[in-house]
XYZ file of C-alpha atoms in Angstrom:
360
model
C 0.000 0.000 0.000
C 1.241 3.492 -0.885
C 0.197 6.662 0.970
C -0.077 9.913 -1.026
C 1.186 12.592 1.378
C 1.413 16.333 0.702
C 3.208 18.852 2.909
C 1.156 21.087 5.220
C 2.130 24.107 3.108
C 1.029 22.410 -0.150
C -2.377 21.563 1.320
C -2.769 25.026 2.844
C -2.045 26.693 -0.519
C -4.380 24.244 -2.345
C -7.179 25.189 0.081
C -6.651 28.906 0.743
C -4.506 30.023 -2.255
C -1.829 32.733 -2.320
C -4.068 35.056 -4.336
C -4.901 37.971 -1.945
C -8.518 38.136 -3.196
C -9.104 34.427 -2.461
C -7.245 34.621 0.878
C -9.497 37.520 1.882
C -12.563 35.506 0.770
C -11.419 32.617 2.978
C -10.882 34.905 5.971
C -14.491 36.130 5.644
C -15.815 32.597 6.161
C -17.472 31.778 9.457
C -14.840 30.971 12.185
C -16.215 27.417 12.571
C -16.009 26.811 8.809
C -12.385 27.971 8.777
C -11.635 25.737 11.779
C -13.077 22.686 9.992
C -11.384 23.424 6.649
C -8.023 24.048 8.365
C -8.127 20.374 9.362
C -6.912 19.769 5.772
C -3.362 20.681 6.758
C -3.314 19.325 10.339
C -1.191 16.144 10.162
C -2.912 14.680 13.241
C -6.455 15.290 11.922
C -8.810 12.359 12.502
C -11.376 13.895 10.116
C -9.391 14.097 6.867
C -6.682 11.577 6.010
C -4.356 10.992 3.062
C -5.254 9.024 -0.080
C -4.063 5.402 -0.012
C -3.188 3.462 -3.163
C -3.580 -0.307 -3.025
C -2.553 -1.433 -6.512
C -1.158 -0.314 -9.867
C -4.704 -0.408 -11.258
C -5.859 2.379 -8.882
C -6.960 5.604 -10.570
C -4.105 7.979 -9.683
C -1.464 5.472 -10.838
C -3.168 4.535 -14.097
C -4.666 7.957 -15.029
C -2.051 10.647 -14.313
C -3.704 14.076 -14.365
C -2.825 17.531 -12.994
C -4.369 18.224 -9.574
C -6.879 21.087 -9.272
C -6.516 23.431 -6.282
C -9.167 25.943 -5.179
C -7.645 28.808 -7.171
C -7.656 26.778 -10.420
C -11.277 25.786 -9.790
C -12.290 29.375 -9.025
C -10.655 30.823 -12.149
C -11.793 28.093 -14.582
C -13.603 30.034 -17.368
C -15.600 26.949 -18.456
C -16.989 26.139 -15.007
C -20.803 25.870 -14.805
C -22.331 27.969 -12.020
C -25.967 27.677 -10.844
C -27.958 30.885 -11.356
C -31.398 31.999 -10.084
C -33.005 30.771 -13.319
C -30.892 27.571 -13.585
C -31.066 26.285 -10.034
C -32.406 22.728 -10.329
C -30.841 19.297 -10.578
C -33.151 16.934 -12.503
C -33.037 13.163 -12.094
C -34.386 10.964 -14.918
C -34.755 7.240 -14.251
C -34.428 4.948 -17.283
C -36.000 1.510 -16.967
C -37.148 0.086 -13.624
C -34.975 0.711 -10.578
C -36.619 -1.864 -8.311
C -38.459 -5.170 -8.476
C -41.802 -3.441 -7.941
C -43.205 -0.011 -8.710
C -43.143 0.870 -4.991
C -39.441 -0.014 -4.607
C -38.585 1.979 -7.772
C -40.469 5.031 -6.518
C -39.026 4.918 -3.013
C -35.455 4.353 -4.212
C -35.482 7.389 -6.515
C -36.994 9.497 -3.699
C -34.140 8.411 -1.402
C -31.623 9.509 -4.046
C -33.491 12.793 -4.540
C -33.426 13.509 -0.783
C -29.734 12.675 -0.573
C -28.865 15.012 -3.482
C -30.962 17.796 -1.890
C -28.869 17.543 1.276
C -25.528 17.053 -0.513
C -26.016 20.006 -2.891
C -27.722 21.984 -0.145
C -29.522 25.046 -1.486
C -30.343 23.673 -4.951
C -33.705 22.196 -5.924
C -33.679 18.525 -6.918
C -36.598 17.453 -9.129
C -37.675 14.080 -10.509
C -38.758 13.610 -14.104
C -41.324 10.960 -15.037
C -39.528 7.582 -15.389
C -39.106 6.362 -18.982
C -38.540 2.877 -20.451
C -35.295 2.154 -22.334
C -37.255 2.245 -25.635
C -38.012 5.973 -25.142
C -34.297 6.803 -25.449
C -33.926 5.019 -28.839
C -30.421 4.009 -27.697
C -28.242 1.252 -29.157
C -27.792 -1.814 -26.937
C -25.832 -5.057 -26.858
C -24.959 -8.119 -24.787
C -21.489 -7.827 -23.189
C -19.420 -10.732 -24.538
C -17.488 -11.114 -21.250
C -20.217 -10.800 -18.627
C -23.223 -11.759 -20.844
C -25.398 -8.953 -19.436
C -27.438 -6.362 -21.349
C -25.832 -2.944 -21.891
C -27.143 0.354 -23.249
C -25.084 2.984 -25.103
C -24.133 5.881 -22.780
C -23.586 8.434 -25.590
C -27.060 7.808 -27.040
C -28.609 8.352 -23.596
C -26.707 11.650 -23.161
C -28.184 12.881 -26.481
C -31.670 11.892 -25.255
C -31.151 13.730 -21.924
C -29.836 16.868 -23.639
C -33.082 17.093 -25.651
C -35.147 16.633 -22.461
C -33.254 19.174 -20.324
C -35.761 21.614 -18.754
C -35.259 25.400 -18.981
C -34.508 25.837 -15.258
C -32.045 22.899 -15.119
C -28.525 23.390 -13.823
C -28.049 19.785 -14.932
C -29.998 16.634 -15.750
C -28.735 13.200 -14.733
C -30.049 9.847 -15.901
C -29.905 6.820 -13.612
C -30.461 3.206 -14.570
C -30.041 -0.342 -13.299
C -28.866 -1.439 -16.766
C -25.126 -1.602 -17.457
C -23.572 1.012 -19.784
C -20.945 0.991 -22.535
C -19.472 4.152 -24.117
C -18.231 2.612 -27.385
C -17.962 -0.822 -28.981
C -14.312 -1.306 -27.998
C -14.992 -0.706 -24.265
C -16.091 -3.375 -21.806
C -18.329 -1.071 -19.700
C -18.474 2.308 -17.954
C -20.066 3.192 -14.568
C -21.168 6.569 -15.927
C -20.507 9.301 -18.447
C -21.156 13.052 -18.376
C -20.923 16.049 -20.682
C -19.885 18.990 -18.521
C -20.554 21.579 -21.237
C -24.113 20.288 -21.777
C -24.752 19.688 -18.055
C -25.939 16.091 -18.621
C -24.841 12.761 -17.170
C -25.892 9.100 -17.144
C -24.946 6.638 -14.390
C -25.614 2.930 -13.967
C -25.881 1.105 -10.655
C -26.026 -2.352 -12.301
C -22.581 -3.406 -11.046
C -23.335 -2.258 -7.488
C -25.597 -5.233 -6.733
C -23.982 -7.797 -4.440
C -24.376 -10.558 -7.040
C -23.111 -8.877 -10.253
C -19.703 -10.588 -10.239
C -21.006 -13.921 -8.900
C -21.802 -17.109 -10.808
C -25.435 -16.854 -9.693
C -25.948 -13.424 -11.383
C -29.400 -13.554 -13.000
C -28.889 -10.753 -15.546
C -27.038 -12.928 -18.076
C -28.569 -13.134 -21.545
C -27.720 -16.179 -23.660
C -28.373 -14.590 -27.036
C -29.711 -11.288 -28.271
C -32.907 -11.962 -30.206
C -33.683 -8.661 -31.879
C -36.274 -8.433 -34.660
C -35.348 -4.799 -35.441
C -33.310 -1.899 -34.051
C -36.520 -0.600 -32.460
C -37.302 -3.892 -30.657
C -36.653 -3.245 -26.972
C -38.784 -6.148 -25.675
C -35.687 -7.824 -24.176
C -35.724 -5.113 -21.458
C -39.232 -6.102 -20.325
C -38.852 -7.678 -16.873
C -35.046 -7.641 -17.195
C -33.205 -8.545 -13.982
C -32.852 -5.780 -11.352
C -30.590 -6.224 -8.296
C -32.072 -6.069 -4.816
C -31.874 -2.608 -3.202
C -29.643 -3.168 -0.174
C -28.061 -0.569 2.111
C -24.693 -1.063 0.369
C -26.264 -0.571 -3.081
C -27.963 2.636 -1.862
C -24.646 3.921 -0.448
C -22.774 3.137 -3.677
C -25.527 4.810 -5.731
C -25.419 7.975 -3.591
C -21.625 8.049 -3.907
C -21.605 7.743 -7.707
C -24.434 10.237 -8.215
C -22.823 12.966 -6.066
C -19.310 12.330 -7.480
C -20.531 12.728 -11.058
C -22.706 15.777 -10.326
C -19.577 17.202 -8.611
C -17.828 16.973 -11.996
C -20.673 18.943 -13.614
C -19.941 21.710 -11.058
C -16.343 21.748 -12.341
C -14.686 19.726 -9.550
C -11.951 17.579 -11.089
C -10.638 14.340 -9.587
C -9.228 15.026 -6.123
C -5.595 14.200 -5.483
C -5.177 15.997 -2.147
C -6.850 13.918 0.559
C -9.264 10.969 0.856
C -12.366 12.425 -0.788
C -15.561 11.595 -2.673
C -14.011 13.278 -5.743
C -11.129 10.778 -6.023
C -11.229 8.832 -9.279
C -11.922 5.102 -9.141
C -11.084 2.433 -11.682
C -12.899 -0.481 -10.075
C -15.517 -1.276 -7.441
C -13.044 -2.064 -4.651
C -11.435 1.385 -5.104
C -14.857 3.094 -5.307
C -15.800 1.410 -2.000
C -12.650 2.815 -0.328
C -13.556 6.356 -1.408
C -15.431 8.202 1.388
C -18.861 9.823 1.028
C -17.488 13.177 2.191
C -15.603 15.898 0.355
C -12.159 16.887 1.609
C -11.895 20.566 2.747
C -10.444 21.666 -0.628
C -13.352 20.169 -2.592
C -15.831 21.305 0.076
C -14.647 24.892 -0.393
C -15.089 24.496 -4.170
C -18.673 23.264 -3.801
C -19.513 25.911 -1.188
C -18.147 28.591 -3.522
C -20.359 27.254 -6.365
C -23.593 26.956 -4.345
C -23.145 29.276 -1.344
C -24.423 26.997 1.450
C -23.748 27.082 5.201
C -21.588 24.021 5.960
C -23.378 23.501 9.315
C -26.817 23.514 7.651
C -25.614 21.150 4.920
C -24.209 18.645 7.437
C -27.415 18.853 9.515
C -29.456 18.120 6.372
C -27.292 15.035 5.646
C -27.756 13.736 9.226
C -31.500 14.329 8.886
C -31.573 12.351 5.615
C -29.897 9.407 7.376
C -32.290 9.666 10.352
C -35.505 10.259 8.379
C -37.754 7.294 7.627
C -35.064 4.863 8.731
C -37.394 3.151 11.194
C -38.472 -0.360 10.379
C -36.725 -3.624 9.674
C -33.019 -3.130 8.951
C -31.489 -4.842 5.934
C -32.594 -5.088 2.336
C -35.961 -3.995 1.038
C -38.257 -6.956 0.361
C -37.780 -8.571 -3.044
C -41.499 -8.870 -3.682
C -43.481 -6.156 -2.023
C -47.226 -5.742 -2.591
C -48.032 -2.794 -4.846
C -50.218 -1.220 -2.158
C -47.414 -1.303 0.435
C -46.820 2.076 2.114
C -43.448 3.764 2.561
C -40.577 1.312 2.678
C -37.941 1.701 5.389
C -34.850 3.403 3.992
C -31.905 0.955 4.318
C -29.340 3.299 5.916
C -27.232 0.884 8.009
C -24.236 1.412 5.677
C -24.368 5.193 6.364
C -24.136 4.923 10.190
C -20.336 5.312 10.347
C -20.524 8.376 8.115
C -23.209 9.892 10.354
C -20.795 9.620 13.309
C -18.127 11.377 11.208
C -20.521 14.242 10.332
C -21.404 14.670 14.024
C -17.654 15.053 14.785
C -17.437 17.738 12.051
C -20.459 19.549 13.507
C -18.710 19.588 16.915
C -15.691 21.324 15.305
C -17.926 23.769 13.400
C -20.011 24.694 16.442
C -17.228 24.857 19.043
């Protein structure tokens, strides 16, 4: 294992900058916010630690890219900024997200609530779910994993056409695997920052995707025409577990972070770190490091205390009921399902520690 360590001065400059205007901006922040963000360059901090690399296939090793400090983010001329008339994040589900209508509806509401808290201050709206056929996308069976895949670029074109007037961005979510081009095996998600659109798949986040018992394998693609999407009718959907919900929330907020202009983080352990594979994505925390937190706060203008309180509330809300996975077959008239938040409990404790620093 390799630890990516930066000097205190490097981290301090990445966070605060040496530009007098940005230093002055930082000094105008609430004292508690400065205290929390200064943890970035405290070597003994138990809130923000260094990035750890576990193999040569990890993102930083295999995708060398220039790091982005706060000053570079702030002065990026192509960065998208929410405005009073473009202040909404739209979520478009493509295909079913759960084994029943109720599970699908609840799951997308959980994601909506999480995004509302994470991007505190922006509206998050749901568009009417659409079947795969509505997108007119290309699709195939992956020759390695034998599962159905839909073409990410085609979906982005569909989303761009559907983008509402007041949208800061529109993101598509699906339980069907994605591929960006014929030569690629798969992709977790793809976004166009200039168009403010993204598509993300949670297919590989189910506990059984890489197992021999995976039920989403298709023996042969029987397609009568390019407009025959009947193969997607009743196609396999993984069970919504707490881990799948956590992974979904992580991917959704990471990719929307990119639409705000946040590049892959190379400073500290952070949601905005790149990930090449599921094991690396699981190591990535749900939280932003102070450098990326300052970037997002600068873009949206939230109070960090209020944002953290909203995230704790999301974890606490509607979490009563039987812990564990949602039922596989739930009657259509079933009321609200319990939100499976067990996997978020450790993060809740971390947020409470941050709130203690902020409110000292």
